[in-house]
């Protein structure tokens, strides 16, 4: 049995996505909702699958690997949405279908493979703070070229997080402009991973194709388990 509250939250978000898509003159069917399940128990992930959710996002390698192993065979498409250490890159490739946080040449090279392909987004940093994840806008052309030249990576587009001190739609409009700019290098890289629980409507209005939504669907996160990333 699935939790009625979980089902209602999922329905509420799906309705919100449909409303925003209609306002933007878009189809909700062209938007992928990645339910971010950081710190959530495996039982909740099973319930999400029962409710028809198959795109799940995690941002810590150890936790993601354990969940992927336990839930094998359920048709889950795993999205790695957190910052990724180069030394973990090969291991993340083993279960992730999509990596949203490619942000530097060293990581691109660590993800290279002649044996299999993984979808990825290049993460752009909108804050101006080099300590935050993501490449600066000025670094994007070179990083995009690196991804395109690397075997085993398929570039979907750009990923970003709206800064806390900026109006979300303005930030997402910036991502949209950057996305249009890189298409001269990568014509097929039209996807944009942006929008979370509190700002997904603004992201949809600016063309988001992938939303990363956690607590609006899953509820408050439990306390993290003390495991190594």
PDB file of C-alpha atoms in Angstrom:
ATOM      1  CA  UNK A   1       0.000   0.000   0.000  1.00  0.00           C
ATOM      2  CA  UNK A   2       1.268   3.463  -0.825  1.00  0.00           C
ATOM      3  CA  UNK A   3       1.067   6.417   1.528  1.00  0.00           C
ATOM      4  CA  UNK A   4      -1.993   8.498   0.651  1.00  0.00           C
ATOM      5  CA  UNK A   5      -0.154  11.650   1.664  1.00  0.00           C
ATOM      6  CA  UNK A   6       2.736  10.818  -0.665  1.00  0.00           C
ATOM      7  CA  UNK A   7       0.279  10.132  -3.470  1.00  0.00           C
ATOM      8  CA  UNK A   8      -1.480  13.448  -2.856  1.00  0.00           C
ATOM      9  CA  UNK A   9       1.771  15.426  -2.811  1.00  0.00           C
ATOM     10  CA  UNK A  10       2.778  13.783  -6.082  1.00  0.00           C
ATOM     11  CA  UNK A  11      -0.589  14.626  -7.625  1.00  0.00           C
ATOM     12  CA  UNK A  12      -0.384  18.221  -6.389  1.00  0.00           C
ATOM     13  CA  UNK A  13       3.051  18.686  -7.986  1.00  0.00           C
ATOM     14  CA  UNK A  14       1.922  17.031 -11.211  1.00  0.00           C
ATOM     15  CA  UNK A  15      -1.049  19.395 -11.332  1.00  0.00           C
ATOM     16  CA  UNK A  16       1.266  22.365 -10.704  1.00  0.00           C
ATOM     17  CA  UNK A  17       3.543  21.248 -13.524  1.00  0.00           C
ATOM     18  CA  UNK A  18       0.585  20.871 -15.882  1.00  0.00           C
ATOM     19  CA  UNK A  19      -0.686  24.349 -15.000  1.00  0.00           C
ATOM     20  CA  UNK A  20       2.726  25.963 -15.533  1.00  0.00           C
ATOM     21  CA  UNK A  21       3.225  24.101 -18.802  1.00  0.00           C
ATOM     22  CA  UNK A  22      -0.166  25.257 -20.054  1.00  0.00           C
ATOM     23  CA  UNK A  23       0.692  28.842 -19.146  1.00  0.00           C
ATOM     24  CA  UNK A  24       3.930  28.510 -21.122  1.00  0.00           C
ATOM     25  CA  UNK A  25       2.127  26.995 -24.104  1.00  0.00           C
ATOM     26  CA  UNK A  26       3.942  23.710 -23.576  1.00  0.00           C
ATOM     27  CA  UNK A  27       2.949  20.100 -23.047  1.00  0.00           C
ATOM     28  CA  UNK A  28       3.543  18.669 -19.579  1.00  0.00           C
ATOM     29  CA  UNK A  29       4.516  15.456 -21.332  1.00  0.00           C
ATOM     30  CA  UNK A  30       7.754  17.022 -22.559  1.00  0.00           C
ATOM     31  CA  UNK A  31       8.917  17.684 -18.988  1.00  0.00           C
ATOM     32  CA  UNK A  32      10.703  14.998 -16.967  1.00  0.00           C
ATOM     33  CA  UNK A  33      10.212  15.169 -13.211  1.00  0.00           C
ATOM     34  CA  UNK A  34      13.149  13.675 -11.325  1.00  0.00           C
ATOM     35  CA  UNK A  35      12.020  12.938  -7.769  1.00  0.00           C
ATOM     36  CA  UNK A  36      15.029  13.580  -5.540  1.00  0.00           C
ATOM     37  CA  UNK A  37      15.076  10.953  -2.799  1.00  0.00           C
ATOM     38  CA  UNK A  38      18.133  12.020  -0.805  1.00  0.00           C
ATOM     39  CA  UNK A  39      18.082  10.447   2.694  1.00  0.00           C
ATOM     40  CA  UNK A  40      14.672   8.867   2.027  1.00  0.00           C
ATOM     41  CA  UNK A  41      14.196   5.184   2.932  1.00  0.00           C
ATOM     42  CA  UNK A  42      14.013   2.518   0.257  1.00  0.00           C
ATOM     43  CA  UNK A  43      10.382   1.851   1.210  1.00  0.00           C
ATOM     44  CA  UNK A  44       9.399   5.330   0.063  1.00  0.00           C
ATOM     45  CA  UNK A  45      11.176   4.791  -3.250  1.00  0.00           C
ATOM     46  CA  UNK A  46       9.216   1.574  -3.745  1.00  0.00           C
ATOM     47  CA  UNK A  47       6.007   3.501  -3.120  1.00  0.00           C
ATOM     48  CA  UNK A  48       7.004   6.089  -5.702  1.00  0.00           C
ATOM     49  CA  UNK A  49       7.534   3.352  -8.268  1.00  0.00           C
ATOM     50  CA  UNK A  50       4.087   1.960  -7.432  1.00  0.00           C
ATOM     51  CA  UNK A  51       2.721   5.448  -8.110  1.00  0.00           C
ATOM     52  CA  UNK A  52       4.300   5.433 -11.557  1.00  0.00           C
ATOM     53  CA  UNK A  53       7.509   7.350 -10.844  1.00  0.00           C
ATOM     54  CA  UNK A  54      10.582   5.943 -12.578  1.00  0.00           C
ATOM     55  CA  UNK A  55      13.012   8.888 -12.609  1.00  0.00           C
ATOM     56  CA  UNK A  56      14.709   9.127  -9.218  1.00  0.00           C
ATOM     57  CA  UNK A  57      17.573  11.410  -8.226  1.00  0.00           C
ATOM     58  CA  UNK A  58      20.310  10.977  -5.637  1.00  0.00           C
ATOM     59  CA  UNK A  59      23.273  13.180  -4.790  1.00  0.00           C
ATOM     60  CA  UNK A  60      25.534  10.967  -2.663  1.00  0.00           C
ATOM     61  CA  UNK A  61      27.285   8.094  -4.370  1.00  0.00           C
ATOM     62  CA  UNK A  62      27.296   5.593  -1.515  1.00  0.00           C
ATOM     63  CA  UNK A  63      23.601   6.055  -0.792  1.00  0.00           C
ATOM     64  CA  UNK A  64      22.710   5.988  -4.480  1.00  0.00           C
ATOM     65  CA  UNK A  65      24.678   2.802  -5.102  1.00  0.00           C
ATOM     66  CA  UNK A  66      23.019   1.014  -2.184  1.00  0.00           C
ATOM     67  CA  UNK A  67      19.534   2.003  -3.306  1.00  0.00           C
ATOM     68  CA  UNK A  68      20.192   1.092  -6.934  1.00  0.00           C
ATOM     69  CA  UNK A  69      21.400  -2.336  -5.835  1.00  0.00           C
ATOM     70  CA  UNK A  70      18.400  -2.959  -3.590  1.00  0.00           C
ATOM     71  CA  UNK A  71      15.850  -1.757  -6.141  1.00  0.00           C
ATOM     72  CA  UNK A  72      17.249  -3.457  -9.215  1.00  0.00           C
ATOM     73  CA  UNK A  73      14.682  -4.728 -11.677  1.00  0.00           C
ATOM     74  CA  UNK A  74      12.075  -2.025 -10.971  1.00  0.00           C
ATOM     75  CA  UNK A  75      12.750  -0.033 -14.128  1.00  0.00           C
ATOM     76  CA  UNK A  76      14.164   2.966 -12.260  1.00  0.00           C
ATOM     77  CA  UNK A  77      16.129   5.539 -14.241  1.00  0.00           C
ATOM     78  CA  UNK A  78      18.711   6.861 -11.799  1.00  0.00           C
ATOM     79  CA  UNK A  79      19.827  10.491 -12.015  1.00  0.00           C
ATOM     80  CA  UNK A  80      22.948  11.571 -10.142  1.00  0.00           C
ATOM     81  CA  UNK A  81      22.311  15.209  -9.227  1.00  0.00           C
ATOM     82  CA  UNK A  82      25.035  16.005  -6.687  1.00  0.00           C
ATOM     83  CA  UNK A  83      28.640  17.107  -6.930  1.00  0.00           C
ATOM     84  CA  UNK A  84      30.746  14.220  -8.174  1.00  0.00           C
ATOM     85  CA  UNK A  85      34.319  13.406  -7.248  1.00  0.00           C
ATOM     86  CA  UNK A  86      36.449  12.238 -10.133  1.00  0.00           C
ATOM     87  CA  UNK A  87      37.530   9.135  -8.223  1.00  0.00           C
ATOM     88  CA  UNK A  88      33.874   8.067  -7.948  1.00  0.00           C
ATOM     89  CA  UNK A  89      33.029   8.729 -11.606  1.00  0.00           C
ATOM     90  CA  UNK A  90      33.432   5.195 -12.917  1.00  0.00           C
ATOM     91  CA  UNK A  91      31.369   3.782 -10.055  1.00  0.00           C
ATOM     92  CA  UNK A  92      28.537   6.252 -10.632  1.00  0.00           C
ATOM     93  CA  UNK A  93      28.447   5.273 -14.300  1.00  0.00           C
ATOM     94  CA  UNK A  94      27.606   1.713 -13.240  1.00  0.00           C
ATOM     95  CA  UNK A  95      24.079   2.636 -12.081  1.00  0.00           C
ATOM     96  CA  UNK A  96      23.322   6.183 -13.246  1.00  0.00           C
ATOM     97  CA  UNK A  97      21.518   6.789 -16.515  1.00  0.00           C
ATOM     98  CA  UNK A  98      21.955  10.561 -16.283  1.00  0.00           C
ATOM     99  CA  UNK A  99      24.600  12.686 -14.546  1.00  0.00           C
ATOM    100  CA  UNK A 100      23.448  16.271 -13.981  1.00  0.00           C
ATOM    101  CA  UNK A 101      26.620  17.780 -12.500  1.00  0.00           C
ATOM    102  CA  UNK A 102      29.460  17.668 -15.013  1.00  0.00           C
ATOM    103  CA  UNK A 103      31.355  20.844 -14.179  1.00  0.00           C
ATOM    104  CA  UNK A 104      35.067  20.533 -14.988  1.00  0.00           C
ATOM    105  CA  UNK A 105      37.405  18.964 -17.563  1.00  0.00           C
ATOM    106  CA  UNK A 106      38.943  16.522 -15.059  1.00  0.00           C
ATOM    107  CA  UNK A 107      35.518  15.037 -14.348  1.00  0.00           C
ATOM    108  CA  UNK A 108      34.733  14.784 -18.049  1.00  0.00           C
ATOM    109  CA  UNK A 109      37.891  12.780 -18.578  1.00  0.00           C
ATOM    110  CA  UNK A 110      37.163  10.581 -15.540  1.00  0.00           C
ATOM    111  CA  UNK A 111      33.750   9.734 -17.005  1.00  0.00           C
ATOM    112  CA  UNK A 112      35.130   8.680 -20.387  1.00  0.00           C
ATOM    113  CA  UNK A 113      34.288   5.157 -21.550  1.00  0.00           C
ATOM    114  CA  UNK A 114      34.716   3.152 -24.726  1.00  0.00           C
ATOM    115  CA  UNK A 115      32.241   0.530 -23.516  1.00  0.00           C
ATOM    116  CA  UNK A 116      28.999   2.343 -22.691  1.00  0.00           C
ATOM    117  CA  UNK A 117      27.299   5.713 -22.943  1.00  0.00           C
ATOM    118  CA  UNK A 118      25.733   7.868 -20.231  1.00  0.00           C
ATOM    119  CA  UNK A 119      23.634  11.001 -20.636  1.00  0.00           C
ATOM    120  CA  UNK A 120      24.883  14.135 -18.930  1.00  0.00           C
ATOM    121  CA  UNK A 121      24.281  17.808 -18.288  1.00  0.00           C
ATOM    122  CA  UNK A 122      26.970  20.451 -17.962  1.00  0.00           C
ATOM    123  CA  UNK A 123      26.333  22.356 -14.727  1.00  0.00           C
ATOM    124  CA  UNK A 124      26.641  26.125 -14.852  1.00  0.00           C
ATOM    125  CA  UNK A 125      27.347  28.183 -11.744  1.00  0.00           C
ATOM    126  CA  UNK A 126      25.121  31.262 -11.597  1.00  0.00           C
ATOM    127  CA  UNK A 127      26.453  32.622  -8.306  1.00  0.00           C
ATOM    128  CA  UNK A 128      29.898  33.925  -9.155  1.00  0.00           C
ATOM    129  CA  UNK A 129      31.175  31.965  -6.140  1.00  0.00           C
ATOM    130  CA  UNK A 130      33.862  29.511  -7.343  1.00  0.00           C
ATOM    131  CA  UNK A 131      33.266  27.353  -4.262  1.00  0.00           C
ATOM    132  CA  UNK A 132      29.809  26.448  -5.552  1.00  0.00           C
ATOM    133  CA  UNK A 133      29.393  23.620  -8.026  1.00  0.00           C
ATOM    134  CA  UNK A 134      29.299  24.352 -11.707  1.00  0.00           C
ATOM    135  CA  UNK A 135      31.360  25.966 -14.423  1.00  0.00           C
ATOM    136  CA  UNK A 136      31.237  29.710 -14.900  1.00  0.00           C
ATOM    137  CA  UNK A 137      29.413  30.913 -18.027  1.00  0.00           C
ATOM    138  CA  UNK A 138      32.763  31.875 -19.576  1.00  0.00           C
ATOM    139  CA  UNK A 139      34.004  28.300 -19.125  1.00  0.00           C
ATOM    140  CA  UNK A 140      31.015  26.691 -20.837  1.00  0.00           C
ATOM    141  CA  UNK A 141      32.261  26.659 -24.443  1.00  0.00           C
ATOM    142  CA  UNK A 142      35.461  24.834 -23.550  1.00  0.00           C
ATOM    143  CA  UNK A 143      33.696  22.380 -21.261  1.00  0.00           C
ATOM    144  CA  UNK A 144      31.038  21.637 -23.861  1.00  0.00           C
ATOM    145  CA  UNK A 145      33.774  20.914 -26.399  1.00  0.00           C
ATOM    146  CA  UNK A 146      35.425  18.551 -23.900  1.00  0.00           C
ATOM    147  CA  UNK A 147      32.181  16.619 -23.418  1.00  0.00           C
ATOM    148  CA  UNK A 148      31.518  16.396 -27.139  1.00  0.00           C
ATOM    149  CA  UNK A 149      35.014  15.030 -27.735  1.00  0.00           C
ATOM    150  CA  UNK A 150      34.838  12.424 -24.952  1.00  0.00           C
ATOM    151  CA  UNK A 151      33.708   8.870 -25.705  1.00  0.00           C
ATOM    152  CA  UNK A 152      30.886   7.521 -23.575  1.00  0.00           C
ATOM    153  CA  UNK A 153      29.179  10.861 -22.860  1.00  0.00           C
ATOM    154  CA  UNK A 154      26.038  12.198 -24.522  1.00  0.00           C
ATOM    155  CA  UNK A 155      25.400  15.853 -23.777  1.00  0.00           C
ATOM    156  CA  UNK A 156      21.738  16.630 -23.084  1.00  0.00           C
ATOM    157  CA  UNK A 157      22.177  20.306 -22.188  1.00  0.00           C
ATOM    158  CA  UNK A 158      22.719  22.556 -19.174  1.00  0.00           C
ATOM    159  CA  UNK A 159      21.895  22.191 -15.474  1.00  0.00           C
ATOM    160  CA  UNK A 160      21.696  24.999 -12.923  1.00  0.00           C
ATOM    161  CA  UNK A 161      20.442  25.943  -9.466  1.00  0.00           C
ATOM    162  CA  UNK A 162      18.878  29.370  -9.007  1.00  0.00           C
ATOM    163  CA  UNK A 163      20.866  31.489  -6.512  1.00  0.00           C
ATOM    164  CA  UNK A 164      19.054  32.183  -3.254  1.00  0.00           C
ATOM    165  CA  UNK A 165      19.479  35.934  -3.651  1.00  0.00           C
ATOM    166  CA  UNK A 166      18.114  36.164  -7.188  1.00  0.00           C
ATOM    167  CA  UNK A 167      14.580  36.002  -8.535  1.00  0.00           C
ATOM    168  CA  UNK A 168      14.310  32.432  -9.913  1.00  0.00           C
ATOM    169  CA  UNK A 169      12.802  33.272 -13.263  1.00  0.00           C
ATOM    170  CA  UNK A 170      15.552  35.772 -13.987  1.00  0.00           C
ATOM    171  CA  UNK A 171      18.166  33.123 -13.174  1.00  0.00           C
ATOM    172  CA  UNK A 172      16.450  30.546 -15.372  1.00  0.00           C
ATOM    173  CA  UNK A 173      16.185  33.046 -18.216  1.00  0.00           C
ATOM    174  CA  UNK A 174      19.976  33.353 -17.987  1.00  0.00           C
ATOM    175  CA  UNK A 175      20.298  29.567 -18.313  1.00  0.00           C
ATOM    176  CA  UNK A 176      17.996  29.630 -21.312  1.00  0.00           C
ATOM    177  CA  UNK A 177      20.187  32.252 -23.002  1.00  0.00           C
ATOM    178  CA  UNK A 178      23.315  30.202 -22.284  1.00  0.00           C
ATOM    179  CA  UNK A 179      21.585  27.102 -23.631  1.00  0.00           C
ATOM    180  CA  UNK A 180      20.777  28.869 -26.881  1.00  0.00           C
ATOM    181  CA  UNK A 181      24.383  30.024 -27.107  1.00  0.00           C
ATOM    182  CA  UNK A 182      25.944  26.556 -26.818  1.00  0.00           C
ATOM    183  CA  UNK A 183      23.718  25.121 -29.527  1.00  0.00           C
ATOM    184  CA  UNK A 184      26.122  26.469 -32.123  1.00  0.00           C
ATOM    185  CA  UNK A 185      28.530  23.860 -30.733  1.00  0.00           C
ATOM    186  CA  UNK A 186      26.027  21.184 -29.748  1.00  0.00           C
ATOM    187  CA  UNK A 187      22.792  21.489 -31.742  1.00  0.00           C
ATOM    188  CA  UNK A 188      21.205  18.499 -29.995  1.00  0.00           C
ATOM    189  CA  UNK A 189      21.928  19.767 -26.454  1.00  0.00           C
ATOM    190  CA  UNK A 190      18.533  21.387 -26.005  1.00  0.00           C
ATOM    191  CA  UNK A 191      17.595  20.086 -22.531  1.00  0.00           C
ATOM    192  CA  UNK A 192      17.678  22.212 -19.377  1.00  0.00           C
ATOM    193  CA  UNK A 193      17.744  20.667 -15.892  1.00  0.00           C
ATOM    194  CA  UNK A 194      16.509  23.434 -13.608  1.00  0.00           C
ATOM    195  CA  UNK A 195      13.735  23.984 -11.103  1.00  0.00           C
ATOM    196  CA  UNK A 196      13.226  22.446  -7.681  1.00  0.00           C
ATOM    197  CA  UNK A 197      10.423  22.260  -5.123  1.00  0.00           C
ATOM    198  CA  UNK A 198      10.120  26.003  -4.582  1.00  0.00           C
ATOM    199  CA  UNK A 199      10.766  27.354  -8.061  1.00  0.00           C
ATOM    200  CA  UNK A 200       9.757  24.752 -10.632  1.00  0.00           C
ATOM    201  CA  UNK A 201       6.974  26.940 -12.057  1.00  0.00           C
ATOM    202  CA  UNK A 202       9.480  29.656 -12.996  1.00  0.00           C
ATOM    203  CA  UNK A 203      11.760  27.032 -14.519  1.00  0.00           C
ATOM    204  CA  UNK A 204       8.969  25.632 -16.691  1.00  0.00           C
ATOM    205  CA  UNK A 205       8.097  29.108 -17.924  1.00  0.00           C
ATOM    206  CA  UNK A 206      11.715  29.489 -19.062  1.00  0.00           C
ATOM    207  CA  UNK A 207      11.816  26.145 -20.854  1.00  0.00           C
ATOM    208  CA  UNK A 208      13.005  23.578 -18.295  1.00  0.00           C
ATOM    209  CA  UNK A 209      12.879  20.028 -19.623  1.00  0.00           C
ATOM    210  CA  UNK A 210      13.990  18.312 -16.395  1.00  0.00           C
ATOM    211  CA  UNK A 211      12.851  19.283 -12.889  1.00  0.00           C
ATOM    212  CA  UNK A 212      14.612  18.062  -9.740  1.00  0.00           C
ATOM    213  CA  UNK A 213      11.906  17.977  -7.065  1.00  0.00           C
ATOM    214  CA  UNK A 214      12.411  16.554  -3.581  1.00  0.00           C
ATOM    215  CA  UNK A 215      10.486  17.626  -0.496  1.00  0.00           C
ATOM    216  CA  UNK A 216       7.409  18.927  -2.340  1.00  0.00           C
ATOM    217  CA  UNK A 217       6.784  15.276  -3.231  1.00  0.00           C
ATOM    218  CA  UNK A 218       8.631  13.203  -0.628  1.00  0.00           C
ATOM    219  CA  UNK A 219       7.973  15.394   2.410  1.00  0.00           C
ATOM    220  CA  UNK A 220      10.614  16.391   4.919  1.00  0.00           C
ATOM    221  CA  UNK A 221      13.842  14.471   4.724  1.00  0.00           C
ATOM    222  CA  UNK A 222      14.822  12.123   7.575  1.00  0.00           C
ATOM    223  CA  UNK A 223      18.115  12.720   9.347  1.00  0.00           C
ATOM    224  CA  UNK A 224      20.997  11.593   7.126  1.00  0.00           C
ATOM    225  CA  UNK A 225      22.677   8.305   7.770  1.00  0.00           C
ATOM    226  CA  UNK A 226      26.363   8.607   8.581  1.00  0.00           C
ATOM    227  CA  UNK A 227      27.836   6.942   5.517  1.00  0.00           C
ATOM    228  CA  UNK A 228      30.798   7.874   3.405  1.00  0.00           C
ATOM    229  CA  UNK A 229      30.279   9.496   0.052  1.00  0.00           C
TER     230      UNK A 229
END
